[in-house]
Short mmCIF file of C-alpha atoms in Angstrom, two decimals:
data_model
loop_
_atom_site.label_atom_id
_atom_site.label_comp_id
_atom_site.label_asym_id
_atom_site.label_seq_id
_atom_site.Cartn_x
_atom_site.Cartn_y
_atom_site.Cartn_z
CA MET A 513 57.93 163.09 297.26
CA VAL A 514 60.53 160.44 297.14
CA ASP A 515 59.11 156.85 296.24
CA LYS A 516 59.47 154.89 299.46
CA LEU A 517 59.14 150.86 299.81
CA ASN A 518 59.84 148.52 302.62
CA HIS A 519 61.89 145.44 302.12
CA ASP A 520 62.25 143.62 305.57
CA GLY A 521 65.69 142.94 306.48
CA SER A 522 67.71 144.21 303.64
CA ILE A 523 69.25 147.59 303.23
CA ILE A 524 69.54 147.56 299.65
CA ALA A 525 67.03 146.36 297.14
CA VAL A 526 67.57 146.54 293.50
CA GLU A 527 64.55 146.11 291.42
CA HIS A 528 64.09 145.15 287.62
CA VAL A 529 67.13 146.99 286.79
CA ASN A 530 68.58 147.64 283.28
CA PHE A 531 71.64 149.52 282.87
CA PHE A 532 73.06 151.11 279.52
CA TYR A 533 76.53 152.34 278.33
CA GLY A 534 75.01 154.32 275.35
CA THR A 535 73.42 151.76 273.32
CA PHE A 536 75.22 148.64 275.00
CA LYS A 537 73.08 147.04 277.52
CA ALA A 538 75.03 146.07 280.67
CA LEU A 539 72.72 144.69 282.90
CA THR A 540 69.46 143.07 281.93
CA ASP A 541 66.61 143.08 284.63
CA ILE A 542 68.48 142.63 288.10
CA HIS A 543 66.37 141.81 290.78
CA MET A 544 68.31 141.39 294.17
CA LEU A 545 67.94 142.24 297.87
CA PHE A 546 71.09 142.90 299.84
CA LYS A 547 71.02 141.71 303.58
CA LYS A 548 71.79 144.23 306.45
CA ASN A 549 75.15 143.28 308.27
CA ALA A 550 75.91 140.44 305.73
CA VAL A 551 78.68 140.31 303.47
CA THR A 552 77.60 139.63 299.66
CA ALA A 553 79.82 138.56 296.92
CA LEU A 554 79.18 139.42 293.39
CA ILE A 555 80.85 136.85 291.06
CA GLY A 556 81.29 136.14 287.41
CA PRO A 557 83.59 136.28 284.50
CA SER A 558 85.18 139.70 283.43
CA GLY A 559 82.43 141.90 281.61
CA CYS A 560 79.42 140.19 283.40
CA GLY A 561 78.25 143.40 284.84
CA LYS A 562 79.14 142.76 288.41
CA SER A 563 81.20 145.99 288.74
CA THR A 564 78.56 148.13 287.12
CA LEU A 565 76.10 146.86 289.28
CA LEU A 566 78.31 147.65 292.36
CA ARG A 567 78.81 151.20 291.14
CA LEU A 568 74.94 151.49 290.59
CA LEU A 569 74.53 150.99 294.18
CA ASN A 570 76.32 154.37 295.22
CA ARG A 571 75.57 156.16 291.92
CA MET A 572 79.21 156.26 290.82
CA ASN A 573 78.00 155.24 287.46
CA ASP A 574 76.49 158.88 287.24
CA LEU A 575 80.03 159.91 286.47
CA ILE A 576 80.31 158.35 283.15
CA ASP A 577 78.85 160.21 280.12
CA GLY A 578 76.22 158.47 278.32
CA THR A 579 74.82 155.99 280.91
CA ARG A 580 71.20 155.25 281.51
CA VAL A 581 69.33 153.41 284.31
CA GLU A 582 66.09 151.61 284.16
CA GLY A 583 63.99 150.18 287.03
CA ARG A 584 64.71 151.33 290.81
CA VAL A 585 67.15 150.67 293.67
CA TYR A 586 66.19 151.26 297.04
CA PHE A 587 68.57 152.34 300.04
CA GLU A 588 66.53 151.98 303.09
CA GLY A 589 63.40 152.35 301.38
CA LEU A 590 64.15 155.14 299.57
CA ASN A 591 64.57 154.82 295.56
CA MET A 592 68.28 156.37 295.42
CA TYR A 593 67.52 157.33 291.52
CA ASP A 594 64.56 159.46 292.39
CA PRO A 595 65.05 162.95 290.75
CA ASN A 596 64.74 164.44 294.31
CA ILE A 597 67.93 162.70 295.97
CA ASP A 598 71.31 164.09 295.74
CA PRO A 599 73.95 161.38 294.93
CA VAL A 600 76.35 163.21 297.22
CA GLU A 601 73.96 162.43 300.17
CA ILE A 602 73.91 158.65 299.18
CA ARG A 603 77.50 158.42 298.57
CA LYS A 604 78.04 159.47 302.22
CA LYS A 605 75.79 156.56 303.56
CA ILE A 606 77.29 153.99 301.16
CA GLY A 607 81.14 154.02 300.91
CA MET A 608 83.47 152.36 298.46
CA VAL A 609 86.73 150.95 298.42
CA PHE A 610 88.55 150.52 294.99
CA GLN A 611 90.42 147.72 292.95
CA LYS A 612 93.60 149.66 292.87
CA PRO A 613 94.33 151.59 296.40
CA ASN A 614 93.79 155.10 295.57
CA PRO A 615 95.03 157.29 298.58
CA PHE A 616 95.25 161.03 298.08
CA PRO A 617 98.66 162.69 298.00
CA LYS A 618 98.18 163.95 301.53
CA SER A 619 99.44 162.69 304.86
CA ILE A 620 97.95 159.60 306.35
CA TYR A 621 96.28 161.86 309.12
CA ASN A 622 94.80 164.21 306.29
CA ASN A 623 93.54 161.18 304.06
CA ILE A 624 91.13 160.16 306.76
CA VAL A 625 90.04 163.71 307.81
CA TYR A 626 89.49 164.69 304.23
CA GLY A 627 86.07 163.82 304.02
CA PRO A 628 84.77 164.69 307.54
CA LYS A 629 86.18 168.03 307.48
CA LEU A 630 84.28 169.02 304.57
CA THR A 631 81.28 167.68 305.97
CA GLY A 632 81.56 170.07 309.00
CA MET A 633 83.43 168.27 311.55
CA ASN A 634 85.85 170.70 312.43
CA ASN A 635 86.86 169.93 316.21
CA LYS A 636 90.64 168.69 316.84
CA ASN A 637 89.99 166.38 319.43
CA ASP A 638 87.23 164.83 317.38
CA LEU A 639 89.08 164.47 314.44
CA ASN A 640 92.00 163.03 316.29
CA ALA A 641 89.59 160.22 317.81
CA LEU A 642 88.09 159.64 314.58
CA VAL A 643 91.57 158.70 312.92
CA GLU A 644 92.63 156.45 315.76
CA LYS A 645 89.21 154.65 316.05
CA THR A 646 89.05 154.30 312.16
CA LEU A 647 92.44 153.05 311.84
CA LYS A 648 91.96 150.80 314.69
CA GLN A 649 88.95 149.61 312.83
CA SER A 650 91.12 148.93 309.80
CA VAL A 651 93.83 147.17 311.86
CA LEU A 652 96.36 149.71 310.58
CA TRP A 653 96.97 151.82 313.67
CA ASP A 654 99.79 149.90 315.11
CA GLU A 655 101.50 150.05 312.03
CA VAL A 656 101.08 153.91 311.41
CA LYS A 657 100.46 155.64 314.74
CA ASP A 658 103.79 157.28 314.78
CA ILE A 659 104.08 158.29 311.16
CA LEU A 660 100.36 159.69 310.74
CA ASP A 661 102.03 162.87 309.31
CA GLN A 662 103.87 160.92 306.51
CA SER A 663 102.58 160.77 303.14
CA ALA A 664 100.27 157.97 302.41
CA LEU A 665 101.97 156.95 299.10
CA ARG A 666 104.70 155.84 301.15
CA LEU A 667 102.70 153.09 302.61
CA SER A 668 102.81 149.62 300.97
CA GLY A 669 99.79 148.59 298.73
CA GLY A 670 98.44 146.70 301.44
CA GLN A 671 98.75 149.39 304.13
CA GLN A 672 97.20 151.81 301.36
CA GLN A 673 94.25 149.52 300.61
CA ARG A 674 93.51 149.54 304.58
CA LEU A 675 93.99 153.56 304.71
CA CYS A 676 91.52 153.66 302.05
CA ILE A 677 88.93 151.56 303.97
CA ALA A 678 89.82 153.65 307.17
CA ARG A 679 89.18 156.62 304.86
CA ALA A 680 85.60 155.11 303.77
CA LEU A 681 84.83 154.58 307.35
CA ALA A 682 85.50 157.83 308.53
CA MET A 683 82.21 159.14 306.92
CA ASN A 684 80.42 156.41 308.99
CA PRO A 685 78.56 154.81 306.04
CA ASP A 686 76.08 152.07 306.45
CA VAL A 687 77.18 150.15 303.47
CA LEU A 688 80.78 149.70 302.36
CA LEU A 689 80.92 148.88 298.69
CA MET A 690 84.39 146.84 297.61
CA ASP A 691 85.20 146.40 293.85
CA GLU A 692 88.05 143.74 293.90
CA PRO A 693 89.77 145.44 296.97
CA THR A 694 92.56 142.88 297.12
CA SER A 695 93.34 142.14 293.45
CA ALA A 696 96.21 144.45 293.42
CA LEU A 697 97.79 143.01 296.61
CA ASP A 698 99.94 140.11 297.87
CA PRO A 699 98.67 137.33 299.55
CA ILE A 700 99.74 138.25 303.00
CA SER A 701 97.71 141.73 302.58
CA THR A 702 94.95 140.01 300.81
CA ALA A 703 94.46 137.73 304.15
CA LYS A 704 94.55 140.93 306.34
CA ILE A 705 91.83 142.46 304.25
CA GLU A 706 89.76 139.07 304.19
CA GLU A 707 89.87 139.27 308.09
CA LEU A 708 89.23 142.82 308.40
CA ILE A 709 85.88 142.14 306.27
CA ASP A 710 84.97 139.65 308.78
CA GLU A 711 84.87 141.95 311.50
CA LEU A 712 83.46 145.02 309.88
CA LYS A 713 80.29 143.10 308.92
CA THR A 714 79.06 143.36 312.51
CA ASP A 715 78.62 147.05 312.02
CA TYR A 716 78.30 147.64 308.13
CA THR A 717 76.88 145.99 305.29
CA ILE A 718 79.39 145.00 302.61
CA ILE A 719 79.18 144.26 299.15
CA ILE A 720 82.01 142.90 297.55
CA VAL A 721 83.14 142.24 293.97
CA THR A 722 85.40 139.53 293.46
CA HIS A 723 87.41 137.32 290.92
CA ASN A 724 88.65 135.08 293.52
CA MET A 725 86.38 132.13 294.10
CA GLN A 726 88.14 131.04 297.38
CA GLN A 727 87.77 134.84 298.35
CA ALA A 728 83.99 134.72 297.88
CA ALA A 729 83.72 131.65 299.83
CA ARG A 730 85.93 132.71 302.75
CA VAL A 731 84.37 136.03 303.29
CA SER A 732 80.80 136.12 302.15
CA ASP A 733 77.35 135.19 303.52
CA GLU A 734 75.50 135.34 300.08
CA THR A 735 76.84 135.14 296.66
CA GLY A 736 75.79 136.22 293.49
CA PHE A 737 76.68 134.91 290.23
CA PHE A 738 76.44 137.14 287.07
CA TYR A 739 76.76 136.19 283.61
CA LEU A 740 76.66 138.44 280.40
CA GLY A 741 74.68 141.14 282.36
CA LYS A 742 72.23 138.73 284.09
CA LEU A 743 71.89 137.56 287.65
CA ILE A 744 72.01 134.11 287.16
CA GLU A 745 72.00 132.61 290.58
CA TYR A 746 71.75 134.20 293.97
CA ASN A 747 72.05 132.26 297.06
CA GLU A 748 73.52 131.62 300.33
CA THR A 749 77.30 131.17 299.97
CA LYS A 750 77.37 127.76 301.29
CA LYS A 751 74.95 126.61 298.92
CA ILE A 752 76.38 128.54 296.03
CA PHE A 753 79.72 126.65 296.73
CA THR A 754 78.33 123.14 297.47
CA LYS A 755 75.27 122.40 295.80
CA PRO A 756 74.12 125.40 293.51
CA ASP A 757 70.74 125.18 291.78
CA LEU A 758 71.87 125.76 288.24
CA LYS A 759 74.54 123.91 286.27
CA GLN A 760 75.84 126.94 284.78
CA THR A 761 76.75 128.15 288.30
CA GLU A 762 78.56 124.96 289.26
CA ASP A 763 80.60 125.00 285.89
CA TYR A 764 81.74 128.56 286.59
CA ILE A 765 82.57 127.90 290.20
CA THR A 766 84.51 124.57 289.27
CA GLY A 767 86.30 126.36 286.78
CA ARG A 768 84.88 124.58 283.67
CA PHE A 769 84.68 128.20 282.11
CA GLY A 770 85.18 131.84 282.86
CA MET B 946 122.89 147.28 251.52
CA LYS B 947 125.17 149.96 250.72
CA TRP B 948 122.35 152.26 249.32
CA ARG B 949 120.29 151.67 252.45
CA TYR B 950 123.02 152.53 254.62
CA PHE B 951 124.01 155.74 252.71
CA LYS B 952 120.21 156.79 252.87
CA GLN B 953 120.30 156.22 256.74
CA HIS B 954 123.18 158.50 256.93
CA LEU B 955 121.75 161.02 254.80
CA PHE B 956 118.61 161.49 256.64
CA PHE B 957 120.60 161.34 260.03
CA TRP B 958 122.48 164.67 258.40
CA ILE B 959 119.30 166.40 257.38
CA VAL B 960 117.81 166.23 260.86
CA LYS B 961 121.08 167.08 262.46
CA ALA B 962 121.65 169.81 260.21
CA SER B 963 117.98 171.10 260.97
CA ILE B 964 118.66 171.20 264.65
CA ALA B 965 121.85 173.08 263.81
CA LEU B 966 120.57 175.76 261.86
CA ILE B 967 118.00 176.37 264.86
CA ALA B 968 120.45 176.52 267.32
CA LEU B 969 122.72 178.56 265.23
CA SER B 970 120.00 181.31 264.46
CA LEU B 971 119.01 181.47 268.11
CA GLY B 972 122.44 181.54 269.32
CA GLY B 973 123.36 184.55 266.58
CA LEU B 974 120.54 186.48 267.53
CA LEU B 975 121.47 186.12 271.34
CA VAL B 976 125.04 186.95 270.62
CA TYR B 977 124.34 189.79 268.12
CA ILE B 978 121.96 191.56 270.78
CA PHE B 979 124.32 190.90 273.52
CA VAL B 980 127.37 192.23 271.68
CA HIS B 981 125.40 195.50 270.64
CA GLY B 982 123.52 196.04 273.63
CA PHE B 983 125.86 195.41 276.34
CA SER B 984 127.88 198.59 276.17
CA ALA B 985 124.71 200.45 276.76
CA LEU B 986 124.02 198.54 279.98
CA SER B 987 124.96 200.19 283.35
CA TRP B 988 123.13 200.86 286.69
CA ASP B 989 121.93 204.09 285.23
CA PHE B 990 120.60 202.66 282.50
CA LEU B 991 118.50 200.79 284.27
CA THR B 992 117.42 203.24 287.25
CA GLU B 993 117.24 206.34 285.11
CA PRO B 994 114.59 207.79 282.87
CA PRO B 995 115.24 208.78 279.26
CA ARG B 996 116.78 212.37 278.80
CA ASP B 997 117.86 214.63 275.92
CA ALA B 998 114.62 213.46 273.72
CA MET B 999 115.36 209.90 274.40
CA THR B 1000 118.82 209.74 273.15
CA LYS B 1001 120.42 209.55 276.37
CA GLY B 1002 119.48 208.28 280.16
CA GLY B 1003 118.17 205.17 281.12
CA ILE B 1004 114.94 202.94 280.59
CA MET B 1005 113.61 202.68 284.04
CA PRO B 1006 110.06 203.90 283.24
CA ALA B 1007 109.89 201.10 280.32
CA ILE B 1008 110.87 198.57 282.83
CA LEU B 1009 108.47 199.65 285.11
CA GLY B 1010 105.84 199.57 282.48
CA THR B 1011 106.35 196.29 281.42
CA PHE B 1012 106.30 195.01 285.21
CA TYR B 1013 102.98 196.81 285.50
CA LEU B 1014 101.54 195.35 282.35
CA MET B 1015 102.59 191.90 283.15
CA THR B 1016 101.23 191.86 286.21
CA GLY B 1017 97.78 193.27 285.09
CA ALA B 1018 97.61 190.89 282.43
CA ILE B 1019 98.14 187.62 284.63
CA ILE B 1020 95.60 189.34 287.28
CA VAL B 1021 93.09 189.36 284.26
CA ALA B 1022 93.90 186.06 282.62
CA LEU B 1023 94.90 183.56 285.54
CA PRO B 1024 91.55 183.51 287.19
CA LEU B 1025 89.32 183.40 283.90
CA GLY B 1026 91.60 180.90 282.30
CA VAL B 1027 91.82 178.48 284.84
CA MET B 1028 88.00 178.67 285.53
CA SER B 1029 87.87 177.95 281.71
CA ALA B 1030 89.81 175.24 281.55
CA VAL B 1031 87.88 173.69 284.90
CA TYR B 1032 84.80 173.92 282.84
CA LEU B 1033 86.31 172.54 279.93
CA SER B 1034 88.06 169.32 281.44
CA GLU B 1035 85.90 168.87 284.54
CA TYR B 1036 81.96 169.84 283.75
CA SER B 1037 81.51 170.28 279.96
CA LYS B 1038 80.31 166.88 278.10
CA GLN B 1039 81.87 165.86 274.80
CA ASN B 1040 79.65 167.23 272.05
CA ARG B 1041 79.20 169.77 269.27
CA ILE B 1042 79.12 172.91 271.70
CA LEU B 1043 82.33 171.80 273.30
CA ARG B 1044 84.20 171.26 269.91
CA THR B 1045 83.17 174.72 268.97
CA ILE B 1046 84.26 176.29 271.91
CA ARG B 1047 87.56 174.45 271.70
CA ILE B 1048 87.90 175.61 267.94
CA GLY B 1049 87.29 179.26 269.20
CA ILE B 1050 90.04 178.98 271.54
CA ASN B 1051 92.48 177.55 269.08
CA CYS B 1052 91.26 180.34 266.76
CA LEU B 1053 92.07 183.00 269.40
CA ALA B 1054 95.58 181.65 269.85
CA GLY B 1055 96.18 182.32 266.01
CA VAL B 1056 94.74 185.72 266.03
CA PRO B 1057 97.54 188.32 265.03
CA SER B 1058 98.55 190.50 267.80
CA VAL B 1059 97.60 193.46 266.22
CA VAL B 1060 94.10 192.77 265.83
CA PHE B 1061 94.20 192.07 269.62
CA GLY B 1062 95.58 195.60 270.02
CA LEU B 1063 92.63 197.17 267.69
CA PHE B 1064 89.97 195.12 269.75
CA GLY B 1065 91.56 196.60 272.97
CA LEU B 1066 91.56 200.06 271.32
CA GLY B 1067 88.05 199.61 270.34
CA LEU B 1068 86.35 197.81 273.53
CA PHE B 1069 88.51 198.98 276.52
CA VAL B 1070 90.06 202.41 275.35
CA VAL B 1071 87.36 204.22 273.26
CA TYR B 1072 83.81 202.35 274.34
CA LEU B 1073 84.77 201.61 278.11
CA LYS B 1074 86.60 204.99 278.36
CA PHE B 1075 89.50 203.45 280.17
CA GLY B 1076 91.75 205.43 277.98
CA SER B 1077 95.54 204.47 277.06
CA SER B 1078 96.19 203.05 280.37
CA ILE B 1079 97.67 200.23 282.33
CA LEU B 1080 94.27 198.80 282.86
CA SER B 1081 93.52 198.57 279.04
CA GLY B 1082 96.68 197.38 278.28
CA SER B 1083 96.69 194.60 281.05
CA LEU B 1084 93.28 193.40 279.68
CA THR B 1085 94.37 193.37 275.97
CA LEU B 1086 97.42 191.35 277.26
CA GLY B 1087 95.40 189.25 279.49
CA ILE B 1088 93.15 188.11 276.51
CA LEU B 1089 95.98 187.51 274.38
CA ILE B 1090 97.89 184.99 276.81
CA LEU B 1091 94.16 183.46 277.43
CA PRO B 1092 94.40 180.61 275.09
CA THR B 1093 98.13 179.61 276.39
CA ILE B 1094 96.78 179.54 279.94
CA ILE B 1095 93.62 177.73 279.33
CA GLY B 1096 95.58 175.28 277.29
CA ALA B 1097 98.18 174.58 279.98
CA SER B 1098 95.58 174.53 282.71
CA GLU B 1099 93.65 171.78 280.72
CA GLU B 1100 96.61 169.90 280.27
CA ALA B 1101 97.40 169.84 284.10
CA LEU B 1102 93.79 169.30 285.12
CA LYS B 1103 93.77 166.27 283.00
CA SER B 1104 96.90 165.01 284.44
CA VAL B 1105 95.48 164.56 288.01
CA PRO B 1106 94.73 160.89 287.95
CA GLN B 1107 90.96 159.94 287.71
CA THR B 1108 91.29 157.86 290.76
CA PHE B 1109 91.56 161.06 292.80
CA ARG B 1110 88.09 162.36 291.84
CA GLU B 1111 86.65 159.00 292.16
CA ALA B 1112 88.34 158.29 295.57
CA SER B 1113 86.61 161.96 296.59
CA LEU B 1114 83.33 161.64 295.23
CA ALA B 1115 83.00 158.18 296.69
CA LEU B 1116 83.16 159.72 300.18
CA GLY B 1117 80.22 161.55 299.50
CA VAL B 1118 82.12 164.98 298.45
CA SER B 1119 80.44 167.28 296.22
CA LYS B 1120 81.91 167.84 292.65
CA TRP B 1121 82.86 171.43 293.45
CA GLN B 1122 84.76 170.36 296.74
CA THR B 1123 86.69 167.65 294.84
CA ILE B 1124 87.71 170.05 292.22
CA TYR B 1125 88.79 172.98 294.90
CA ARG B 1126 90.42 170.41 297.10
CA ILE B 1127 91.83 167.58 295.42
CA VAL B 1128 91.99 168.35 291.66
CA LEU B 1129 93.23 172.01 291.38
CA PRO B 1130 95.92 171.58 294.38
CA ASN B 1131 97.33 168.84 292.33
CA ALA B 1132 97.08 170.36 288.93
CA LEU B 1133 98.44 173.80 290.25
CA PRO B 1134 102.33 173.36 289.60
CA GLY B 1135 101.81 172.85 285.83
CA ILE B 1136 98.87 175.54 285.54
CA LEU B 1137 101.23 178.04 286.87
CA THR B 1138 104.22 176.87 284.74
CA GLY B 1139 102.03 177.35 281.71
CA SER B 1140 100.94 180.68 282.74
CA ILE B 1141 104.27 181.86 283.44
CA LEU B 1142 105.37 180.84 280.19
CA GLY B 1143 102.36 182.45 278.51
CA LEU B 1144 103.48 185.78 280.43
CA GLY B 1145 106.73 185.64 278.96
CA ARG B 1146 105.16 186.12 275.80
CA ALA B 1147 102.96 188.93 276.72
CA ALA B 1148 106.12 190.76 278.10
CA GLY B 1149 107.52 191.12 274.46
CA GLU B 1150 104.43 191.95 272.71
CA THR B 1151 104.31 195.23 271.12
CA ALA B 1152 100.91 195.52 268.80
CA PRO B 1153 98.53 194.84 271.38
CA ILE B 1154 99.76 197.49 273.78
CA MET B 1155 100.50 200.17 271.08
CA PHE B 1156 97.00 201.58 271.08
CA THR B 1157 96.12 200.69 274.65
CA ALA B 1158 98.76 201.38 277.15
CA ALA B 1159 101.96 202.58 275.94
CA ALA B 1160 103.50 205.97 275.91
CA PHE B 1161 105.95 207.35 273.48
CA PHE B 1162 107.39 209.12 276.64
CA THR B 1163 106.43 209.87 279.74
CA ALA B 1164 108.78 211.01 282.51
CA LYS B 1165 106.44 210.49 285.22
CA LEU B 1166 105.78 207.19 286.65
CA PRO B 1167 102.20 205.84 286.69
CA THR B 1168 100.52 206.67 289.58
CA SER B 1169 97.09 204.68 289.02
CA ILE B 1170 95.75 201.97 286.88
CA PHE B 1171 94.42 204.74 284.46
CA ASP B 1172 97.82 206.11 283.60
CA GLU B 1173 99.54 205.51 280.32
CA VAL B 1174 103.15 203.92 280.95
CA MET B 1175 106.05 203.15 278.61
CA ALA B 1176 106.98 199.75 277.94
CA LEU B 1177 109.98 197.90 276.82
CA PRO B 1178 108.99 196.55 273.30
CA TYR B 1179 107.18 199.83 272.49
CA HIS B 1180 110.27 201.71 273.44
CA ILE B 1181 112.70 199.84 271.31
CA TYR B 1182 109.82 200.24 268.19
CA VAL B 1183 109.64 203.90 268.76
CA LEU B 1184 113.32 204.29 268.81
CA ALA B 1185 113.95 202.21 266.11
CA THR B 1186 111.40 203.78 263.83
CA ALA B 1187 109.66 206.93 264.84
CA GLY B 1188 112.55 209.22 266.05
CA THR B 1189 114.39 211.67 263.83
CA ARG B 1190 117.62 210.77 265.42
CA ILE B 1191 117.61 206.69 264.88
CA GLU B 1192 121.16 206.29 264.50
CA GLU B 1193 122.44 208.34 267.64
CA THR B 1194 120.00 206.20 269.76
CA ARG B 1195 121.13 202.66 268.29
CA PRO B 1196 123.04 201.61 271.52
CA ILE B 1197 119.92 202.40 273.53
CA GLN B 1198 117.83 200.12 271.28
CA TYR B 1199 120.34 197.35 271.43
CA GLY B 1200 120.51 197.94 275.38
CA THR B 1201 116.49 197.92 275.93
CA ALA B 1202 116.37 194.85 273.58
CA LEU B 1203 118.85 192.92 275.85
CA VAL B 1204 117.04 193.97 279.14
CA LEU B 1205 113.83 192.86 277.34
CA ILE B 1206 115.25 189.61 276.18
CA ALA B 1207 117.00 188.77 279.67
CA LEU B 1208 113.52 189.55 281.22
CA VAL B 1209 111.93 186.98 279.11
CA LEU B 1210 114.33 184.53 279.81
CA GLY B 1211 114.44 185.02 283.12
CA ILE B 1212 110.84 184.39 283.40
CA ASP B 1213 110.92 181.14 281.17
CA LEU B 1214 113.93 180.19 283.44
CA ILE B 1215 111.82 180.77 286.72
CA ALA B 1216 108.85 178.60 285.00
CA ILE B 1217 111.43 175.82 284.18
CA LEU B 1218 112.97 175.80 287.77
CA PHE B 1219 109.55 176.00 289.49
CA ARG B 1220 108.36 172.81 287.02
CA SER B 1221 111.42 170.92 288.00
CA TYR B 1222 111.02 171.43 291.79
CA MET B 1223 107.49 170.49 291.68
CA ARG B 1224 108.19 167.52 289.58
CA ARG B 1225 110.75 166.27 292.06
CA ARG B 1226 107.99 166.96 294.79
CA LYS B 1227 105.41 165.03 292.93
CA SER B 1228 104.76 161.78 294.07
CA TRP B 1229 102.25 160.08 291.91
#
């Protein structure tokens, strides 16, 4: 029996989670609810554990030898760290976009249909429709509709990142995790991705790690501030950036440390 | 100042001389074989079987035999080697057992080839009753080149960026599918190049096939994998040591050596061309 729990209005619930790389404790007693169809930003200085937490939410940390999780993480009421849960199924529901755009060395078209094909979608018309739909969602369609057979590696960095978002959307996930998705991009590409995040939140729950304060303020509804593996303050973005509860949060946001 | 200048030049000349010595001995070897062997070469030499107690005629059965043994060796070693490399590079955790396995593979690479021959004789020829045959020889040569293929495959797998694996796994694609669809296709050029180079080594080996596959002389061509074959390296060995008319067959010995060297260099050339072609196509 998979351990179940109800958390009203939230899609992911992190409960008393500790995380270890070997003997190093990277996260301490994290307790956090992520709201459905909202954008949540995770901020904090380098090494504070925000990316670790993000990768914990679709079990990507499983891939690193010698890591250990304590506590529970619920996704739609199911504990995703229950031994009966297959991480592959979790990752279908919780997609991820990485810091550096990482398209496969395949055509634009094949980048998008790669996942769906492997999960049994084989009808040519369905696949074509999916490619068009996801590329439109990621606002890339107009730029690439005539070159779908071209290698994805020939696109610009910003285009590649939007392709990676389309590729993640093609699996029809509920949640999209973004790990500093714009840190390798120029300001114009960054602006495009931020607009995109705003549009996507009607259909998806988005959790984004960012080093960029303005970005967190612009795109997110909720913000969690991390420091030394602890969640210091978690509140509505508006409140965090105008009247944070804690002095430490204010110091970080105003650039007094970090 | 002067002393330092002198030292600098001295060492420069020492390293230069080392490389010249190597180039010279390799070049000398090739020229020597070519000069002595070239006169033996003819169309008949390549297409005829030996005649008159191997003092006349060609070496066609030996060329064919070597070709069969190489094909057999790669059929045996490639799947096994690639799968072992996938285990080592993708699945295994870094621990004592893995280190032991690695040491084992490195030891295997250092085992003298005659030991492989005896092992093949014991296991395949006698115990499994395959007899002296293409099958036994291929299996023995296959084991001989396994470490090379495992090494090359592991290198090739490691050179596939980790970000490709992460991207695939994050889509909810299983680990095996990720390996099969993303990692292996991108590692394939490296795997094949390494394997072809390993094969070149197998083509020239005498000891492993001496007891397991090679016939002193057989005019009839093999009809199944349970038949014995002649092979180029063993043919040279036989003509140069075991016959009673060693002097008479000298030209055939050199001719055979020339064919063998051409074959090995040809295989290496194919591997090098293939690699540079794939490198130009590689986009990451």
